[in-house]
PDB file of C-alpha atoms in Angstrom:
ATOM      1  CA  MET A   1     -39.153  61.623 -17.379  1.00 47.00           C
ATOM      2  CA  ARG A   2     -40.202  58.501 -15.419  1.00 45.00           C
ATOM      3  CA  SER A   3     -40.859  56.670 -18.743  1.00 51.00           C
ATOM      4  CA  LEU A   4     -37.362  57.512 -19.962  1.00 41.00           C
ATOM      5  CA  ILE A   5     -35.779  56.095 -16.757  1.00 41.00           C
ATOM      6  CA  LEU A   6     -37.771  52.961 -17.076  1.00 41.00           C
ATOM      7  CA  ARG A   7     -36.725  52.478 -20.734  1.00 48.00           C
ATOM      8  CA  ASN A   8     -33.074  52.998 -19.745  1.00 45.00           C
ATOM      9  CA  ARG A   9     -33.317  50.400 -17.027  1.00 49.00           C
ATOM     10  CA  VAL A  10     -34.909  47.909 -19.353  1.00 41.00           C
ATOM     11  CA  ALA A  11     -32.194  48.547 -21.934  1.00 45.00           C
ATOM     12  CA  GLY A  12     -29.499  48.023 -19.338  1.00 49.00           C
ATOM     13  CA  LEU A  13     -30.972  44.783 -18.202  1.00 41.00           C
ATOM     14  CA  PHE A  14     -31.167  43.611 -21.861  1.00 41.00           C
ATOM     15  CA  VAL A  15     -27.518  44.457 -22.443  1.00 38.00           C
ATOM     16  CA  SER A  16     -26.358  42.669 -19.229  1.00 46.00           C
ATOM     17  CA  ALA A  17     -28.434  39.561 -20.089  1.00 43.00           C
ATOM     18  CA  SER A  18     -26.962  39.575 -23.598  1.00 44.00           C
ATOM     19  CA  PHE A  19     -23.404  39.715 -22.281  1.00 40.00           C
ATOM     20  CA  CYS A  20     -24.168  36.939 -19.794  1.00 43.00           C
ATOM     21  CA  ALA A  21     -25.728  34.729 -22.452  1.00 44.00           C
ATOM     22  CA  PHE A  22     -22.813  35.367 -24.816  1.00 40.00           C
ATOM     23  CA  GLY A  23     -20.286  34.513 -22.120  1.00 46.00           C
ATOM     24  CA  THR A  24     -22.077  31.279 -21.272  1.00 43.00           C
ATOM     25  CA  TRP A  25     -22.181  30.425 -24.993  1.00 38.00           C
ATOM     26  CA  ILE A  26     -18.423  30.927 -25.193  1.00 38.00           C
ATOM     27  CA  ILE A  27     -17.824  28.676 -22.184  1.00 39.00           C
ATOM     28  CA  VAL A  28     -20.117  25.922 -23.366  1.00 39.00           C
ATOM     29  CA  SER A  29     -18.827  26.060 -26.877  1.00 43.00           C
ATOM     30  CA  GLY A  30     -15.229  25.742 -25.652  1.00 45.00           C
ATOM     31  CA  ALA A  31     -16.099  22.788 -23.455  1.00 42.00           C
ATOM     32  CA  LEU A  32     -17.897  21.038 -26.334  1.00 43.00           C
ATOM     33  CA  GLY A  33     -14.990  21.758 -28.605  1.00 44.00           C
ATOM     34  CA  GLN A  34     -12.671  20.140 -26.175  1.00 42.00           C
ATOM     35  CA  ALA A  35     -14.937  17.126 -25.750  1.00 46.00           C
ATOM     36  CA  ARG A  36     -15.258  16.731 -29.476  1.00 50.00           C
ATOM     37  CA  ASP A  37     -11.525  16.974 -30.148  1.00 61.00           C
ATOM     38  CA  PRO A  38     -10.519  13.304 -30.689  1.00 63.00           C
ATOM     39  CA  SER A  39      -6.797  14.099 -30.755  1.00 63.00           C
ATOM     40  CA  ARG A  40      -6.938  15.773 -27.411  1.00 59.00           C
ATOM     41  CA  SER A  41      -8.980  12.960 -25.893  1.00 80.00           C
ATOM     42  CA  ALA A  42      -6.583  10.342 -27.346  1.00 78.00           C
ATOM     43  CA  ALA A  43      -3.590  12.252 -26.010  1.00 77.00           C
ATOM     44  CA  SER A  44      -5.099  12.419 -22.554  1.00 94.00           C
ATOM     45  CA  ARG A  45      -5.772   8.719 -22.536  1.00 95.00           C
ATOM     46  CA  ALA A  46      -2.321   7.955 -23.790  1.00 96.00           C
ATOM     47  CA  GLN A  47      -0.808  10.078 -21.045  1.00 97.00           C
ATOM     48  CA  GLY A  48      -3.051   8.285 -18.526  1.00 98.00           C
ATOM     49  CA  VAL A  49      -1.938   4.861 -19.697  1.00 98.00           C
ATOM     50  CA  THR A  50       1.706   5.940 -19.429  1.00 98.00           C
ATOM     51  CA  ALA A  51       1.153   7.083 -15.888  1.00 99.00           C
ATOM     52  CA  TRP A  52      -0.632   3.847 -15.110  1.00 99.00           C
ATOM     53  CA  GLU A  53       2.355   1.819 -16.311  1.00 98.00           C
ATOM     54  CA  GLN A  54       4.391   3.579 -13.649  1.00 99.00           C
ATOM     55  CA  VAL A  55       1.809   2.689 -11.022  1.00 99.00           C
ATOM     56  CA  TYR A  56       1.861  -0.894 -12.237  1.00 99.00           C
ATOM     57  CA  SER A  57       5.587  -1.111 -11.830  1.00 99.00           C
ATOM     58  CA  VAL A  58       5.129  -0.440  -8.111  1.00 99.00           C
ATOM     59  CA  LEU A  59       2.107  -2.667  -7.564  1.00 99.00           C
ATOM     60  CA  THR A  60       3.984  -5.635  -8.921  1.00 98.00           C
ATOM     61  CA  HIS A  61       7.084  -5.062  -6.941  1.00 98.00           C
ATOM     62  CA  ALA A  62       7.811  -7.505  -4.182  1.00 98.00           C
ATOM     63  CA  ARG A  63       6.985  -4.994  -1.415  1.00 98.00           C
ATOM     64  CA  CYS A  64       3.407  -4.918  -2.757  1.00 98.00           C
ATOM     65  CA  ILE A  65       2.694  -8.172  -4.531  1.00 98.00           C
ATOM     66  CA  ASN A  66       3.885 -10.284  -1.566  1.00 98.00           C
ATOM     67  CA  CYS A  67       0.638  -9.356   0.167  1.00 97.00           C
ATOM     68  CA  HIS A  68      -1.433  -9.142  -3.008  1.00 98.00           C
ATOM     69  CA  THR A  69      -1.187 -12.850  -3.694  1.00 97.00           C
ATOM     70  CA  ALA A  70      -3.439 -15.343  -5.379  1.00 96.00           C
ATOM     71  CA  THR A  71      -2.481 -17.983  -2.793  1.00 95.00           C
ATOM     72  CA  ASN A  72      -3.779 -18.986   0.594  1.00 96.00           C
ATOM     73  CA  TYR A  73      -0.651 -17.589   2.181  1.00 96.00           C
ATOM     74  CA  PRO A  74       1.567 -14.455   2.137  1.00 97.00           C
ATOM     75  CA  GLN A  75       4.936 -14.411   0.423  1.00 97.00           C
ATOM     76  CA  GLN A  76       8.231 -12.868   1.505  1.00 96.00           C
ATOM     77  CA  GLY A  77      11.545 -11.721   0.047  1.00 95.00           C
ATOM     78  CA  ASP A  78      12.334 -10.388  -3.367  1.00 96.00           C
ATOM     79  CA  ASP A  79      12.094 -13.917  -4.656  1.00 95.00           C
ATOM     80  CA  ARG A  80       8.555 -14.051  -3.280  1.00 95.00           C
ATOM     81  CA  GLN A  81       8.955 -17.373  -1.508  1.00 95.00           C
ATOM     82  CA  ARG A  82       6.193 -18.756   0.715  1.00 96.00           C
ATOM     83  CA  HIS A  83       6.008 -17.199   4.187  1.00 96.00           C
ATOM     84  CA  PHE A  84       7.868 -19.418   6.624  1.00 92.00           C
ATOM     85  CA  ALA A  85       6.055 -21.329   9.462  1.00 92.00           C
ATOM     86  CA  ASN A  86       3.256 -22.220   7.084  1.00 92.00           C
ATOM     87  CA  VAL A  87       1.354 -18.966   7.770  1.00 95.00           C
ATOM     88  CA  VAL A  88      -1.972 -19.008   5.980  1.00 97.00           C
ATOM     89  CA  ARG A  89      -4.443 -16.321   4.922  1.00 97.00           C
ATOM     90  CA  GLY A  90      -7.395 -16.961   7.229  1.00 96.00           C
ATOM     91  CA  ALA A  91     -10.945 -15.718   6.760  1.00 93.00           C
ATOM     92  CA  GLU A  92     -10.046 -12.031   6.997  1.00 95.00           C
ATOM     93  CA  GLY A  93      -6.537 -12.125   5.603  1.00 97.00           C
ATOM     94  CA  LYS A  94      -5.036 -11.794   9.066  1.00 97.00           C
ATOM     95  CA  GLY A  95      -3.967 -15.382   9.705  1.00 97.00           C
ATOM     96  CA  VAL A  96      -5.689 -17.904  11.944  1.00 96.00           C
ATOM     97  CA  PRO A  97      -5.958 -18.220  15.806  1.00 94.00           C
ATOM     98  CA  GLY A  98      -2.595 -19.093  17.236  1.00 92.00           C
ATOM     99  CA  LEU A  99      -0.813 -17.941  14.025  1.00 94.00           C
ATOM    100  CA  ASN A 100      -2.221 -14.539  13.172  1.00 95.00           C
ATOM    101  CA  CYS A 101      -0.264 -11.748  11.553  1.00 96.00           C
ATOM    102  CA  ALA A 102      -0.350  -9.474  14.630  1.00 95.00           C
ATOM    103  CA  SER A 103       1.488 -12.163  16.679  1.00 94.00           C
ATOM    104  CA  CYS A 104       4.724 -11.146  14.943  1.00 95.00           C
ATOM    105  CA  HIS A 105       3.998  -8.082  12.845  1.00 97.00           C
ATOM    106  CA  GLN A 106       3.733  -5.159  15.227  1.00 96.00           C
ATOM    107  CA  GLU A 107       3.015  -1.441  14.467  1.00 97.00           C
ATOM    108  CA  THR A 108       6.590  -0.803  13.345  1.00 97.00           C
ATOM    109  CA  ASN A 109       9.500  -2.721  11.944  1.00 98.00           C
ATOM    110  CA  ALA A 110      11.508  -4.784  14.317  1.00 97.00           C
ATOM    111  CA  ASP A 111      14.966  -4.338  12.824  1.00 93.00           C
ATOM    112  CA  SER A 112      16.645  -6.328  15.537  1.00 94.00           C
ATOM    113  CA  THR A 113      14.830  -9.422  14.353  1.00 95.00           C
ATOM    114  CA  GLY A 114      14.107  -8.468  10.753  1.00 96.00           C
ATOM    115  CA  VAL A 115      10.370  -8.783  11.140  1.00 97.00           C
ATOM    116  CA  PRO A 116       8.546  -6.006   9.235  1.00 97.00           C
ATOM    117  CA  GLY A 117       5.668  -4.172  10.824  1.00 97.00           C
ATOM    118  CA  GLY A 118       2.881  -1.697  10.093  1.00 96.00           C
ATOM    119  CA  HIS A 119      -0.540  -0.689  11.208  1.00 95.00           C
ATOM    120  CA  ASN A 120      -3.189  -3.396  10.707  1.00 96.00           C
ATOM    121  CA  TRP A 121      -0.895  -5.881   8.995  1.00 97.00           C
ATOM    122  CA  HIS A 122      -2.794  -8.208   6.713  1.00 97.00           C
ATOM    123  CA  LEU A 123      -3.117  -9.749   3.244  1.00 98.00           C
ATOM    124  CA  ALA A 124      -5.012  -7.956   0.557  1.00 97.00           C
ATOM    125  CA  PRO A 125      -8.316  -9.684  -0.392  1.00 96.00           C
ATOM    126  CA  LEU A 126      -8.125 -12.171  -3.217  1.00 96.00           C
ATOM    127  CA  SER A 127     -10.180  -9.768  -5.350  1.00 95.00           C
ATOM    128  CA  MET A 128      -7.080  -7.505  -5.272  1.00 97.00           C
ATOM    129  CA  ARG A 129      -4.538 -10.171  -6.197  1.00 97.00           C
ATOM    130  CA  TRP A 130      -1.862  -9.062  -8.570  1.00 97.00           C
ATOM    131  CA  GLN A 131      -0.658 -12.594  -9.555  1.00 97.00           C
ATOM    132  CA  ASP A 132      -2.038 -15.631 -11.311  1.00 96.00           C
ATOM    133  CA  LEU A 133      -2.271 -19.147  -9.919  1.00 92.00           C
ATOM    134  CA  ASN A 134       1.166 -19.890 -11.349  1.00 93.00           C
ATOM    135  CA  ASP A 135       2.672 -17.188  -9.137  1.00 92.00           C
ATOM    136  CA  LYS A 136       3.312 -14.883 -12.122  1.00 96.00           C
ATOM    137  CA  PRO A 137       2.372 -11.146 -12.004  1.00 97.00           C
ATOM    138  CA  LEU A 138      -0.947 -10.442 -13.791  1.00 98.00           C
ATOM    139  CA  SER A 139      -0.714  -8.298 -16.898  1.00 98.00           C
ATOM    140  CA  SER A 140      -0.859  -4.494 -16.626  1.00 98.00           C
ATOM    141  CA  ALA A 141      -4.302  -4.482 -18.203  1.00 98.00           C
ATOM    142  CA  ALA A 142      -5.563  -7.239 -15.808  1.00 98.00           C
ATOM    143  CA  VAL A 143      -4.343  -5.412 -12.676  1.00 98.00           C
ATOM    144  CA  CYS A 144      -5.801  -2.150 -13.968  1.00 98.00           C
ATOM    145  CA  ARG A 145      -9.191  -3.709 -14.584  1.00 97.00           C
ATOM    146  CA  ALA A 146      -9.232  -5.281 -11.077  1.00 97.00           C
ATOM    147  CA  LEU A 147      -8.074  -2.080  -9.406  1.00 98.00           C
ATOM    148  CA  THR A 148     -10.752   0.031 -11.013  1.00 98.00           C
ATOM    149  CA  ASP A 149     -13.585  -2.480 -10.484  1.00 98.00           C
ATOM    150  CA  ARG A 150     -15.581  -0.901  -7.650  1.00 98.00           C
ATOM    151  CA  SER A 151     -17.225  -4.245  -6.853  1.00 97.00           C
ATOM    152  CA  LYS A 152     -13.755  -5.560  -5.966  1.00 96.00           C
ATOM    153  CA  ASN A 153     -11.846  -2.555  -4.553  1.00 96.00           C
ATOM    154  CA  HIS A 154     -14.046  -1.600  -1.644  1.00 95.00           C
ATOM    155  CA  ASN A 155     -16.042   0.756  -3.880  1.00 98.00           C
ATOM    156  CA  LEU A 156     -13.147   3.250  -4.404  1.00 98.00           C
ATOM    157  CA  ASP A 157     -13.486   5.692  -7.259  1.00 98.00           C
ATOM    158  CA  GLY A 158     -10.469   7.445  -8.794  1.00 98.00           C
ATOM    159  CA  PRO A 159      -9.980  10.046  -5.990  1.00 98.00           C
ATOM    160  CA  GLY A 160     -10.491   7.193  -3.508  1.00 98.00           C
ATOM    161  CA  LEU A 161      -7.648   5.180  -5.071  1.00 99.00           C
ATOM    162  CA  LEU A 162      -5.469   8.253  -5.058  1.00 99.00           C
ATOM    163  CA  LYS A 163      -6.171   8.774  -1.350  1.00 98.00           C
ATOM    164  CA  HIS A 164      -5.475   5.105  -0.733  1.00 98.00           C
ATOM    165  CA  HIS A 165      -2.144   5.202  -2.481  1.00 99.00           C
ATOM    166  CA  GLU A 166      -1.172   8.436  -0.770  1.00 99.00           C
ATOM    167  CA  GLU A 167      -2.229   7.865   2.825  1.00 98.00           C
ATOM    168  CA  GLU A 168      -2.759   4.147   3.515  1.00 98.00           C
ATOM    169  CA  ALA A 169      -0.192   3.019   6.190  1.00 97.00           C
ATOM    170  CA  LEU A 170       0.606  -0.304   4.522  1.00 97.00           C
ATOM    171  CA  VAL A 171       1.125   1.347   1.219  1.00 98.00           C
ATOM    172  CA  GLN A 172       3.540   3.797   2.764  1.00 98.00           C
ATOM    173  CA  TRP A 173       5.341   0.946   4.485  1.00 98.00           C
ATOM    174  CA  ALA A 174       6.668  -0.242   1.044  1.00 98.00           C
ATOM    175  CA  TRP A 175       9.132   2.720   1.194  1.00 99.00           C
ATOM    176  CA  GLN A 176      10.112   2.094   4.763  1.00 98.00           C
ATOM    177  CA  PRO A 177      10.348  -1.706   4.847  1.00 98.00           C
ATOM    178  CA  GLY A 178      13.143  -2.049   7.337  1.00 97.00           C
ATOM    179  CA  ARG A 179      15.894  -4.702   7.479  1.00 97.00           C
ATOM    180  CA  ARG A 180      15.939  -8.357   6.639  1.00 96.00           C
ATOM    181  CA  PRO A 181      16.862 -10.848   9.295  1.00 94.00           C
ATOM    182  CA  ASP A 182      20.490 -10.789   8.028  1.00 95.00           C
ATOM    183  CA  GLY A 183      20.604  -7.023   8.666  1.00 96.00           C
ATOM    184  CA  THR A 184      20.539  -5.824   5.033  1.00 97.00           C
ATOM    185  CA  MET A 185      17.909  -3.394   3.886  1.00 98.00           C
ATOM    186  CA  ARG A 186      14.860  -4.565   1.993  1.00 98.00           C
ATOM    187  CA  THR A 187      14.682  -3.265  -1.549  1.00 98.00           C
ATOM    188  CA  LEU A 188      12.344  -0.392  -2.413  1.00 99.00           C
ATOM    189  CA  PRO A 189       9.790  -0.054  -5.269  1.00 99.00           C
ATOM    190  CA  PRO A 190      11.106   1.498  -8.571  1.00 98.00           C
ATOM    191  CA  LEU A 191       9.543   4.889  -7.771  1.00 99.00           C
ATOM    192  CA  THR A 192       9.665   7.043  -4.712  1.00 99.00           C
ATOM    193  CA  HIS A 193       6.375   7.347  -2.847  1.00 99.00           C
ATOM    194  CA  GLU A 194       6.057  10.890  -4.103  1.00 99.00           C
ATOM    195  CA  GLU A 195       6.526   9.761  -7.671  1.00 99.00           C
ATOM    196  CA  PHE A 196       4.044   6.946  -7.185  1.00 99.00           C
ATOM    197  CA  VAL A 197       1.380   9.309  -5.876  1.00 99.00           C
ATOM    198  CA  ALA A 198       2.045  11.755  -8.716  1.00 98.00           C
ATOM    199  CA  ALA A 199       1.671   9.014 -11.283  1.00 99.00           C
ATOM    200  CA  THR A 200      -1.510   7.884  -9.645  1.00 99.00           C
ATOM    201  CA  ARG A 201      -2.843  11.456  -9.744  1.00 98.00           C
ATOM    202  CA  ARG A 202      -2.048  11.793 -13.464  1.00 98.00           C
ATOM    203  CA  TRP A 203      -3.739   8.450 -14.133  1.00 98.00           C
ATOM    204  CA  VAL A 204      -6.819   9.486 -12.132  1.00 98.00           C
ATOM    205  CA  GLU A 205      -6.989  12.885 -13.761  1.00 97.00           C
ATOM    206  CA  ALA A 206      -6.966  11.134 -17.186  1.00 97.00           C
ATOM    207  CA  GLY A 207      -9.972   9.067 -16.138  1.00 97.00           C
ATOM    208  CA  THR A 208      -8.200   5.924 -14.876  1.00 98.00           C
ATOM    209  CA  PRO A 209      -7.706   4.461 -18.415  1.00 98.00           C
ATOM    210  CA  CYS A 210      -6.438   0.904 -18.668  1.00 98.00           C
ATOM    211  CA  PRO A 211      -4.134  -0.548 -21.327  1.00 97.00           C
ATOM    212  CA  THR A 212      -5.642  -2.536 -24.173  1.00 90.00           C
ATOM    213  CA  ARG A 213      -6.854  -5.875 -22.996  1.00 75.00           C
ATOM    214  CA  ARG A 214      -4.174  -8.594 -23.099  1.00 62.00           C
TER     215      ARG A 214
END
């Protein structure tokens, strides 16, 4: 009797192990099949690049590129003219003593004077410039390569870039830029902030692909 019970237990364990192994094989085989499906991989990359182009349309809008310059000074206005009063970048992108960014740019917009404001107002580092030395926006591929280069972007991976686009105060400012000195409203990027974040998420989920080099 005891021998029969033991044999039944062994048989049960064998059946359970077999089902477990079979299930694992199904999962692994499915994953390998997806990884080996070139059409699916190409489609995912294409969707990611499409999402990136939406992200790029925001990054090169005046609200963003005016502080992502290749110059020694910030720019202002939709025509991206040089910042008045000869404001310069400074060692940390925050101006120089006696003419630093925080002297005029407070925590919030000053609509009575037309001076924009936001937390920790400063220029982006030159490693994150979105324009060339002729004041023209860099190509989509060039901006993508720079943005995904962790030696240039403060070591941000895909999820880190998504978090930056979603939560960074100065990024959010682009959709609440306040009024110009003449009282008119500053223009907004071509996407809403929610659309921008959603496009960034799709791009990140696709593996942050960049357009073909050009």
